[in-house]
Amino acid sequence: MRTAPTILHLDMDAFYASVEQASKPSLRGKAVVVGGLGPRGVVATASYEARVFGVHSAMPMGQARRLAPNAAYLVPRFHLYRSISERVMELLRALSPLVEPLSLDEAFVDLEAGGVAWDERSARLAGVKLRADIRAATGLTGSVGLAASKMLAKIASEEAKPDGLVVIEPGSERAMLGPKPVRILPGVGPATGDHLRRAGITTVEEIVEAGEDELVRLLGKAHGHGLYAMALARDDRPVVAEREAKSVSVEDTYDVDIHDRTRVGLEVQRLAERCVRRLRGAGLSGRTIVLKVRRYDFSTLTRSETLRGPTDDPAVVREASARLLDSVDTTGGVRLLGVGVTGLADYTQEDLFAQAAGERAVAESPVEEQPPAPAEEQPSLAERRWPAGHDVRHAEFGHGWVQGSGLGRVTVRFETPDSEPGRVRTFRIDDPDLEAADPLPLVSAGEGGPAAEAGSQAVSSVPASLPKSWSGNGGGAATSRP
């Protein structure tokens, strides 16, 4: 167990929504919800302004609209999010060779392994500088937790949200964890939390008081031992550099079930090509092609075909995906399709004919899920062609973003990340002067970006109610979620 708070956990604040607010001046300080906008869509991220109304990630989009009817609802721009994430990860890798990404907006860093921190003071300085560098490079804010273990660093970053930094010094862990609810510990979800509550255990300190034997009796050997160790602030897990990908896949969920077999086939071909582009982008190839089909009754089937050698050839993946689809009955309708490649390698097999005639291994895995939601109308052509929140350019008015579309019209707000809130104009969906555009950079060269003015980069003093070894920036309520 290390003796200094040199494990850093970074969590970008409401990442997708913050990117949208930074790129759209008219949405700064407003409620923004990013996710699938169809009847089966879910919330990917909600801005802090939207969370005030109870909107949170993984919530059905219909429920979010009822809670916050006046929020801006936007379709994700994952290409932009990934490019910003890559810039943030570059800054983390400049600190240490041991960076463990958890998602696009979250990662652990072992500062000691990078030689940039060895005690509380040097770790704090590294955290402050990182936050400033992220703000300068992206115009966005991130919250940082520093502790002697991964578990505690993540808890610290949660306490730091939004836009803060919290340090947990060795020796203060038990005092900090004791009064916290059991759900703060990794692996304690709603079911485990309810089970513990029924046993009269609601805080971390009560887990310790119950003892290891009681935890094992309640939760089983593995979970009981692990949870008791975490309650004692014991976590020896190292920061592990990026793991190799085990698979590459893409999938789409459809707002209305697809019944036409020809269209199902075309969708599978399109997904196969997207999958290969992602595979090639990662410099990989794979031997096993996997097709995923979720049918009208929510049963989910997978089919797989293993080739004789790894491939990144789009024709081979398309043909294999088509063969797999032949073995699936889609008569009742399809609500989700996916194509993936596993058995990854960093080379390709030259004999493509051998691959195409590869040996076949078919597996069926029905999954029981909730009953299907009622079908609703197919999104209009305008909604598919002009997704809300996506970038456009007009020959006369310049760069803007789609505010909404329907009934043969598309409404655009013309503004850029460094402009004032822009004007709104409406066009026909087939206006020849209007076209899709690439996102603009959030930060102009040499500038801190529009979001750089918000928040504080200083680390404030710790509240009197917390152990003195804690310190956090007062950018918001300590219990705010990422």
Coordinates of C-alpha atoms in Angstrom, one line a residue:
M1 CA 0.0 0.0 0.0
R2 CA 1.5 3.3 -1.0
T3 CA 1.9 6.1 1.5
A4 CA 1.2 9.1 -0.6
P5 CA -1.9 10.3 -2.5
T6 CA -0.3 9.8 -5.9
I7 CA -3.2 7.9 -7.7
L8 CA -5.2 10.5 -9.7
H9 CA -8.7 10.0 -11.0
L10 CA -9.9 12.5 -13.6
D11 CA -13.6 12.8 -14.5
M12 CA -14.6 15.4 -17.0
D13 CA -17.7 17.3 -15.9
A14 CA -20.9 16.3 -17.7
F15 CA -18.7 15.7 -20.7
Y16 CA -21.0 15.5 -23.7
A17 CA -23.3 18.2 -22.4
S18 CA -20.3 20.5 -21.6
V19 CA -18.9 20.0 -25.1
E20 CA -22.3 21.1 -26.5
Q21 CA -22.5 24.1 -24.2
A22 CA -18.9 25.1 -25.1
S23 CA -19.6 24.9 -28.8
K24 CA -23.0 26.6 -28.7
P25 CA -23.0 30.0 -26.9
S26 CA -26.8 30.2 -26.7
L27 CA -26.8 27.0 -24.5
R28 CA -24.3 28.1 -21.9
G29 CA -25.9 28.1 -18.5
K30 CA -29.0 26.3 -19.9
A31 CA -30.4 22.8 -19.4
V32 CA -28.9 20.5 -22.1
V33 CA -29.7 16.8 -22.5
V34 CA -27.7 14.6 -25.0
G35 CA -28.8 11.2 -26.1
G36 CA -31.1 9.3 -28.4
L37 CA -34.1 11.4 -29.3
G38 CA -36.3 8.6 -30.6
P39 CA -39.1 7.0 -28.6
R40 CA -36.6 4.4 -27.3
G41 CA -33.7 6.8 -26.7
V42 CA -32.0 7.2 -23.4
V43 CA -30.1 10.1 -21.8
A44 CA -26.3 9.9 -22.4
T45 CA -25.4 13.0 -20.4
A46 CA -27.3 15.9 -18.8
S47 CA -25.8 19.2 -18.0
Y48 CA -25.9 20.3 -14.3
E49 CA -28.6 22.7 -15.2
A50 CA -30.8 19.8 -16.4
R51 CA -29.9 17.7 -13.3
V52 CA -31.7 20.2 -11.2
F53 CA -34.9 18.9 -12.7
G54 CA -34.0 15.2 -11.9
V55 CA -32.7 14.3 -15.3
H56 CA -29.8 11.9 -15.2
S57 CA -27.8 9.5 -17.5
A58 CA -29.5 6.2 -18.6
M59 CA -32.9 7.7 -18.0
P60 CA -35.5 7.1 -20.8
M61 CA -35.6 10.2 -23.0
G62 CA -39.4 10.4 -22.7
Q63 CA -39.1 10.7 -18.9
A64 CA -36.4 13.4 -19.3
R65 CA -38.7 15.4 -21.6
R66 CA -41.4 15.3 -19.0
L67 CA -39.1 16.5 -16.2
A68 CA -37.4 19.2 -18.2
P69 CA -39.6 20.1 -21.2
N70 CA -37.7 23.3 -21.9
A71 CA -34.2 21.8 -22.1
A72 CA -32.3 21.6 -25.3
Y73 CA -32.3 18.0 -26.6
L74 CA -29.4 17.1 -28.8
V75 CA -28.2 14.1 -30.8
P76 CA -24.6 13.0 -29.7
R77 CA -21.6 14.0 -31.8
F78 CA -19.3 11.2 -30.9
H79 CA -16.6 12.0 -33.4
L80 CA -16.2 15.4 -31.7
Y81 CA -16.3 13.8 -28.2
R82 CA -13.6 11.3 -29.2
S83 CA -11.3 13.9 -30.6
I84 CA -11.5 16.0 -27.4
S85 CA -11.1 12.8 -25.3
E86 CA -7.9 12.0 -27.2
R87 CA -6.5 15.4 -26.4
V88 CA -7.3 15.0 -22.7
M89 CA -5.7 11.5 -22.7
E90 CA -2.6 12.9 -24.3
L91 CA -2.2 15.3 -21.4
L92 CA -2.6 12.4 -18.9
R93 CA 0.0 10.3 -20.8
A94 CA 2.4 13.3 -20.5
L95 CA 2.2 12.8 -16.7
S96 CA 2.8 9.1 -16.6
P97 CA 3.1 5.9 -18.7
L98 CA 0.5 4.3 -16.4
V99 CA -2.9 5.7 -17.6
E100 CA -6.0 3.6 -17.3
P101 CA -8.9 5.0 -19.3
L102 CA -12.3 3.9 -18.1
S103 CA -14.3 5.8 -20.8
L104 CA -14.0 8.8 -23.0
D105 CA -14.1 11.2 -20.1
E106 CA -12.6 9.3 -17.2
A107 CA -9.2 7.7 -16.3
F108 CA -6.8 6.8 -13.5
V109 CA -3.2 8.0 -13.6
D110 CA -0.3 6.7 -11.4
L111 CA 1.6 9.9 -10.9
E112 CA 4.4 8.3 -9.0
A113 CA 5.2 6.0 -11.9
G114 CA 5.6 9.1 -14.0
G115 CA 8.0 10.7 -11.5
V116 CA 5.8 13.8 -11.2
A117 CA 4.5 13.2 -7.7
W118 CA 5.9 11.5 -4.6
D119 CA 4.0 13.2 -1.7
E120 CA 0.8 15.2 -1.0
R121 CA 2.2 18.6 -2.1
S122 CA 3.6 17.4 -5.4
A123 CA 0.5 15.4 -6.2
R124 CA -1.7 18.4 -5.5
L125 CA 0.4 20.6 -7.8
A126 CA 0.2 18.0 -10.5
G127 CA -3.6 17.9 -10.2
V128 CA -3.9 21.7 -10.3
K129 CA -1.7 21.9 -13.3
L130 CA -3.6 19.1 -15.1
R131 CA -6.9 20.9 -14.6
A132 CA -5.5 24.1 -15.9
D133 CA -3.9 22.4 -18.9
I134 CA -7.3 20.7 -19.8
R135 CA -9.1 24.0 -19.6
A136 CA -6.5 25.6 -21.8
A137 CA -6.5 22.8 -24.4
T138 CA -10.2 22.1 -24.5
G139 CA -12.1 24.9 -22.8
L140 CA -13.7 22.3 -20.5
T141 CA -13.5 21.5 -16.9
G142 CA -12.6 18.3 -15.1
S143 CA -12.7 17.2 -11.5
V144 CA -9.7 15.5 -9.9
G145 CA -9.4 13.1 -7.0
L146 CA -6.1 12.3 -5.4
A147 CA -5.5 9.4 -3.0
A148 CA -3.3 6.4 -2.2
S149 CA -5.6 4.0 -4.0
K150 CA -7.9 3.8 -7.0
M151 CA -11.1 3.4 -5.0
L152 CA -10.4 6.4 -2.8
A153 CA -9.2 8.6 -5.8
K154 CA -12.5 7.9 -7.6
I155 CA -14.5 8.8 -4.4
A156 CA -12.5 12.0 -4.1
S157 CA -13.2 13.0 -7.7
E158 CA -16.9 12.5 -7.1
E159 CA -16.7 14.7 -4.0
A160 CA -14.9 17.3 -6.1
K161 CA -17.6 17.7 -8.7
P162 CA -18.2 19.9 -10.4
D163 CA -14.9 21.6 -11.4
G164 CA -12.9 20.8 -8.3
L165 CA -10.0 18.9 -6.8
V166 CA -10.0 16.8 -3.6
V167 CA -7.1 15.2 -1.9
I168 CA -7.4 12.3 0.6
E169 CA -4.2 11.9 2.6
P170 CA -3.2 8.4 3.9
G171 CA -4.4 8.1 7.5
S172 CA -7.7 10.0 6.9
E173 CA -9.4 7.3 4.9
R174 CA -11.4 5.6 7.7
A175 CA -12.6 8.9 9.1
M176 CA -13.8 10.0 5.6
L177 CA -15.5 6.7 4.7
G178 CA -17.2 5.9 8.0
P179 CA -20.3 8.2 7.7
K180 CA -20.7 7.7 4.0
P181 CA -23.6 5.6 2.6
V182 CA -22.7 2.0 1.6
R183 CA -23.5 2.9 -2.1
I184 CA -20.3 4.9 -2.2
L185 CA -18.2 1.7 -2.3
P186 CA -17.6 0.1 -5.7
G187 CA -19.8 -2.9 -6.4
V188 CA -22.6 -1.8 -4.1
G189 CA -25.5 -1.3 -6.4
P190 CA -29.2 -0.9 -5.7
A191 CA -29.7 -4.7 -4.9
T192 CA -26.8 -5.0 -2.6
G193 CA -27.6 -1.7 -1.0
D194 CA -31.1 -2.8 -0.3
H195 CA -29.9 -6.2 1.1
L196 CA -27.6 -4.4 3.5
R197 CA -30.2 -1.9 4.5
R198 CA -32.6 -4.8 5.4
A199 CA -29.8 -6.1 7.7
G200 CA -29.5 -2.7 9.4
I201 CA -26.3 -1.6 7.5
T202 CA -26.6 1.8 5.8
T203 CA -23.1 3.4 6.3
V204 CA -19.6 2.2 5.7
E205 CA -18.8 2.3 9.4
E206 CA -21.7 -0.1 10.0
I207 CA -20.1 -2.5 7.5
V208 CA -16.9 -2.4 9.6
E209 CA -18.9 -2.9 12.9
A210 CA -20.8 -5.8 11.4
G211 CA -17.6 -7.6 10.8
E212 CA -16.2 -9.7 8.0
D213 CA -18.0 -13.0 9.0
E214 CA -21.4 -11.2 8.9
L215 CA -20.7 -9.7 5.5
V216 CA -19.8 -13.1 4.1
R217 CA -23.0 -14.6 5.6
L218 CA -25.0 -11.8 4.0
L219 CA -23.3 -11.5 0.6
G220 CA -21.3 -14.6 0.0
K221 CA -17.6 -15.3 0.4
A222 CA -16.1 -13.3 -2.5
H223 CA -18.4 -10.3 -2.2
G224 CA -18.3 -10.2 1.6
H225 CA -14.5 -10.3 1.8
G226 CA -14.1 -7.7 -0.9
L227 CA -16.7 -5.3 0.6
Y228 CA -15.2 -5.6 4.1
A229 CA -11.7 -4.8 2.7
M230 CA -13.1 -1.7 0.9
A231 CA -14.9 -0.5 4.0
L232 CA -11.5 -0.6 5.7
A233 CA -10.1 1.5 2.8
R234 CA -8.0 -1.4 1.6
D235 CA -7.5 -1.4 -2.2
D236 CA -4.2 -2.6 -3.7
R237 CA -5.3 -2.6 -7.3
P238 CA -2.6 -1.1 -9.5
V239 CA -3.2 1.4 -12.3
V240 CA -3.1 -0.7 -15.5
A241 CA -2.2 0.9 -18.8
E242 CA -4.7 0.6 -21.7
R243 CA -5.8 -2.9 -22.2
E244 CA -5.9 -4.4 -25.6
A245 CA -9.3 -4.4 -27.2
K246 CA -11.0 -7.8 -27.2
S247 CA -13.5 -6.9 -29.8
V248 CA -14.6 -4.2 -32.2
S249 CA -18.3 -3.7 -32.8
V250 CA -21.1 -1.3 -33.9
E251 CA -24.8 -1.4 -33.4
D252 CA -27.9 0.6 -34.0
T253 CA -31.3 0.7 -32.3
Y254 CA -34.3 1.6 -34.5
D255 CA -37.1 3.9 -33.3
V256 CA -39.6 1.6 -35.1
D257 CA -39.2 -2.1 -35.7
I258 CA -37.9 -3.0 -39.1
H259 CA -40.0 -5.7 -40.8
D260 CA -38.8 -5.5 -44.4
R261 CA -36.2 -8.2 -44.9
T262 CA -34.4 -6.3 -47.6
R263 CA -33.9 -3.3 -45.4
V264 CA -32.6 -5.5 -42.6
G265 CA -30.1 -6.9 -45.0
L266 CA -29.0 -3.4 -46.1
E267 CA -28.7 -2.3 -42.5
V268 CA -26.4 -5.3 -41.7
Q269 CA -24.2 -4.5 -44.7
R270 CA -23.9 -0.8 -43.6
L271 CA -23.0 -1.9 -40.0
A272 CA -20.4 -4.3 -41.4
E273 CA -18.7 -1.5 -43.3
R274 CA -18.8 0.8 -40.2
C275 CA -17.3 -2.0 -38.1
V276 CA -14.5 -2.5 -40.6
R277 CA -13.7 1.2 -40.7
R278 CA -13.4 1.1 -36.9
L279 CA -11.3 -2.0 -37.1
R280 CA -8.9 -0.5 -39.6
G281 CA -8.8 2.7 -37.6
A282 CA -7.4 0.8 -34.7
G283 CA -4.9 -1.1 -36.9
L284 CA -6.5 -4.4 -36.1
S285 CA -8.0 -7.4 -37.9
G286 CA -10.2 -10.3 -36.5
R287 CA -11.1 -13.9 -37.1
T288 CA -14.7 -14.1 -35.8
I289 CA -17.6 -12.2 -37.2
V290 CA -20.5 -11.7 -34.8
L291 CA -24.1 -10.7 -35.7
K292 CA -26.4 -9.4 -33.0
V293 CA -30.2 -9.2 -33.6
R294 CA -32.7 -7.9 -31.0
R295 CA -36.2 -8.9 -32.2
Y296 CA -39.6 -7.3 -31.7
D297 CA -40.2 -9.3 -28.5
F298 CA -36.9 -8.1 -27.0
S299 CA -35.3 -11.5 -27.4
T300 CA -31.6 -11.1 -28.4
L301 CA -29.8 -13.5 -30.6
T302 CA -26.1 -13.7 -31.5
R303 CA -24.7 -15.6 -34.5
S304 CA -20.9 -16.0 -35.1
E305 CA -18.7 -17.3 -37.8
T306 CA -15.0 -18.0 -37.3
L307 CA -12.7 -17.6 -40.3
R308 CA -9.5 -19.4 -41.0
G309 CA -7.5 -16.3 -40.6
P310 CA -7.9 -12.7 -39.4
T311 CA -9.3 -10.1 -41.8
D312 CA -10.0 -6.4 -42.1
D313 CA -11.5 -6.8 -45.6
P314 CA -15.0 -5.2 -45.8
A315 CA -16.2 -7.7 -48.5
V316 CA -15.3 -10.6 -46.3
V317 CA -17.1 -9.1 -43.2
R318 CA -20.1 -8.1 -45.3
E319 CA -20.4 -11.6 -46.8
A320 CA -20.0 -13.3 -43.4
S321 CA -22.6 -11.0 -41.8
A322 CA -25.1 -11.8 -44.6
R323 CA -24.6 -15.5 -44.1
L324 CA -25.2 -15.1 -40.4
L325 CA -28.4 -13.1 -41.0
D326 CA -29.7 -16.0 -43.2
S327 CA -30.0 -18.1 -40.0
V328 CA -32.1 -15.6 -38.2
D329 CA -35.9 -15.3 -38.4
T330 CA -36.8 -11.6 -38.5
T331 CA -40.4 -12.0 -39.5
G332 CA -41.9 -10.3 -36.4
G333 CA -39.6 -7.3 -36.8
V334 CA -36.1 -6.1 -35.6
R335 CA -35.4 -3.3 -33.1
L336 CA -31.6 -3.6 -32.9
L337 CA -28.8 -4.8 -35.2
G338 CA -25.1 -5.1 -34.5
V339 CA -22.0 -6.4 -36.2
G340 CA -18.8 -7.1 -34.4
V341 CA -15.3 -8.7 -34.9
T342 CA -13.5 -10.7 -32.2
G343 CA -10.3 -12.8 -32.1
L344 CA -8.4 -9.6 -32.8
A345 CA -4.9 -9.5 -34.3
D346 CA -2.6 -6.8 -35.6
Y347 CA -2.1 -8.5 -39.0
T348 CA -4.3 -9.8 -41.8
Q349 CA -4.5 -13.1 -43.5
E350 CA -3.6 -12.8 -47.2
D351 CA -5.8 -15.7 -48.3
L352 CA -9.2 -13.9 -48.5
F353 CA -10.8 -16.8 -50.4
A354 CA -10.0 -19.1 -47.5
Q355 CA -11.5 -16.6 -45.1
A356 CA -14.7 -16.3 -47.1
A357 CA -15.1 -20.1 -47.1
G358 CA -14.2 -20.3 -43.4
E359 CA -15.5 -22.8 -41.0
R360 CA -18.7 -21.7 -39.3
A361 CA -19.5 -21.7 -35.6
V362 CA -23.1 -20.5 -34.9
A363 CA -24.2 -19.7 -31.4
E364 CA -27.7 -18.6 -30.2
S365 CA -28.1 -16.7 -27.0
P366 CA -31.7 -15.6 -26.3
V367 CA -31.9 -12.8 -23.7
E368 CA -35.0 -12.1 -21.7
E369 CA -35.8 -8.4 -21.4
Q370 CA -38.6 -6.0 -20.7
P371 CA -41.8 -6.0 -22.9
P372 CA -41.4 -3.7 -25.9
A373 CA -42.6 -0.1 -25.8
P374 CA -45.5 0.8 -28.0
A375 CA -44.4 1.6 -31.6
E376 CA -44.4 5.2 -32.6
E377 CA -44.2 7.0 -35.9
Q378 CA -41.0 6.7 -38.0
P379 CA -38.8 9.9 -37.6
S380 CA -39.2 12.2 -40.5
L381 CA -36.7 12.6 -43.3
A382 CA -35.7 16.0 -41.9
E383 CA -35.0 14.6 -38.4
R384 CA -32.8 11.9 -39.9
R385 CA -31.0 14.2 -42.3
W386 CA -30.6 17.2 -39.9
P387 CA -30.0 15.7 -36.4
A388 CA -30.6 18.2 -33.6
G389 CA -27.4 19.8 -32.4
H390 CA -25.3 18.8 -35.4
D391 CA -23.2 21.2 -37.4
V392 CA -24.3 22.9 -40.7
R393 CA -23.0 25.6 -43.0
H394 CA -25.1 28.0 -45.1
A395 CA -23.7 29.7 -48.1
E396 CA -24.8 33.1 -46.9
F397 CA -25.0 32.9 -43.1
G398 CA -22.0 30.7 -42.3
H399 CA -21.6 28.1 -39.6
G400 CA -24.5 27.0 -37.3
W401 CA -26.2 24.1 -35.7
V402 CA -29.6 22.4 -36.1
Q403 CA -32.0 23.5 -33.5
G404 CA -34.8 21.3 -34.9
S405 CA -36.5 19.9 -38.0
G406 CA -39.8 18.6 -39.3
L407 CA -42.6 19.3 -41.6
G408 CA -40.2 19.9 -44.5
R409 CA -38.3 22.6 -42.5
V410 CA -35.0 22.8 -40.6
T411 CA -34.3 25.5 -38.0
V412 CA -30.7 26.6 -37.6
R413 CA -29.0 28.8 -35.0
F414 CA -26.0 30.5 -36.5
E415 CA -23.2 30.8 -34.0
T416 CA -19.7 29.6 -33.3
P417 CA -17.8 28.6 -30.1
D418 CA -16.2 32.1 -29.8
S419 CA -19.2 34.2 -31.0
E420 CA -22.1 35.8 -29.2
P421 CA -25.4 33.8 -29.1
G422 CA -26.5 33.7 -32.7
R423 CA -29.7 34.3 -34.7
V424 CA -32.2 31.6 -35.6
R425 CA -33.4 31.0 -39.2
T426 CA -35.6 28.4 -40.8
F427 CA -35.0 26.8 -44.3
R428 CA -36.5 24.1 -46.5
I429 CA -34.9 20.8 -45.8
D430 CA -33.7 20.7 -49.4
D431 CA -32.3 24.2 -49.4
P432 CA -29.3 24.0 -51.8
D433 CA -27.3 26.5 -49.8
L434 CA -27.5 24.4 -46.6
E435 CA -25.1 21.5 -46.0
A436 CA -23.7 19.4 -43.2
A437 CA -20.5 20.6 -41.7
D438 CA -17.7 19.5 -39.4
P439 CA -17.6 20.8 -35.8
L440 CA -15.4 23.8 -35.1
P441 CA -12.6 23.7 -32.5
L442 CA -13.8 24.6 -29.0
V443 CA -10.6 26.6 -28.3
S444 CA -8.9 29.0 -30.7
A445 CA -5.2 28.6 -31.1
G446 CA -3.4 30.3 -28.2
E447 CA -6.6 31.0 -26.3
G448 CA -8.3 29.4 -23.3
G449 CA -11.6 29.0 -24.9
P450 CA -15.1 30.3 -24.0
A451 CA -15.4 27.9 -21.1
A452 CA -12.1 29.0 -19.6
E453 CA -13.7 31.9 -17.9
A454 CA -16.0 29.8 -15.8
G455 CA -15.0 28.2 -12.5
S456 CA -11.9 28.5 -10.3
Q457 CA -8.5 26.8 -10.7
A458 CA -7.6 27.3 -7.1
V459 CA -7.9 24.7 -4.4
S460 CA -9.9 26.0 -1.5
S461 CA -9.7 25.2 2.1
V462 CA -11.5 22.1 3.5
P463 CA -14.9 22.6 5.3
A464 CA -14.6 22.4 9.0
S465 CA -16.9 19.3 9.1
L466 CA -14.4 17.2 7.1
P467 CA -11.0 15.8 8.1
K468 CA -8.2 18.4 7.7
S469 CA -6.4 16.2 5.3
W470 CA -9.2 16.8 2.8
S471 CA -9.1 19.7 0.4
G472 CA -11.4 20.6 -2.4
N473 CA -12.4 23.4 -4.7
G474 CA -15.8 24.8 -4.0
G475 CA -17.0 24.6 -7.6
G476 CA -20.3 23.0 -6.5
A477 CA -22.0 20.7 -4.1
A478 CA -19.8 18.0 -2.9
T479 CA -22.4 15.4 -3.6
S480 CA -22.9 16.3 -7.3
R481 CA -22.6 13.3 -9.6
P482 CA -20.3 13.1 -12.6

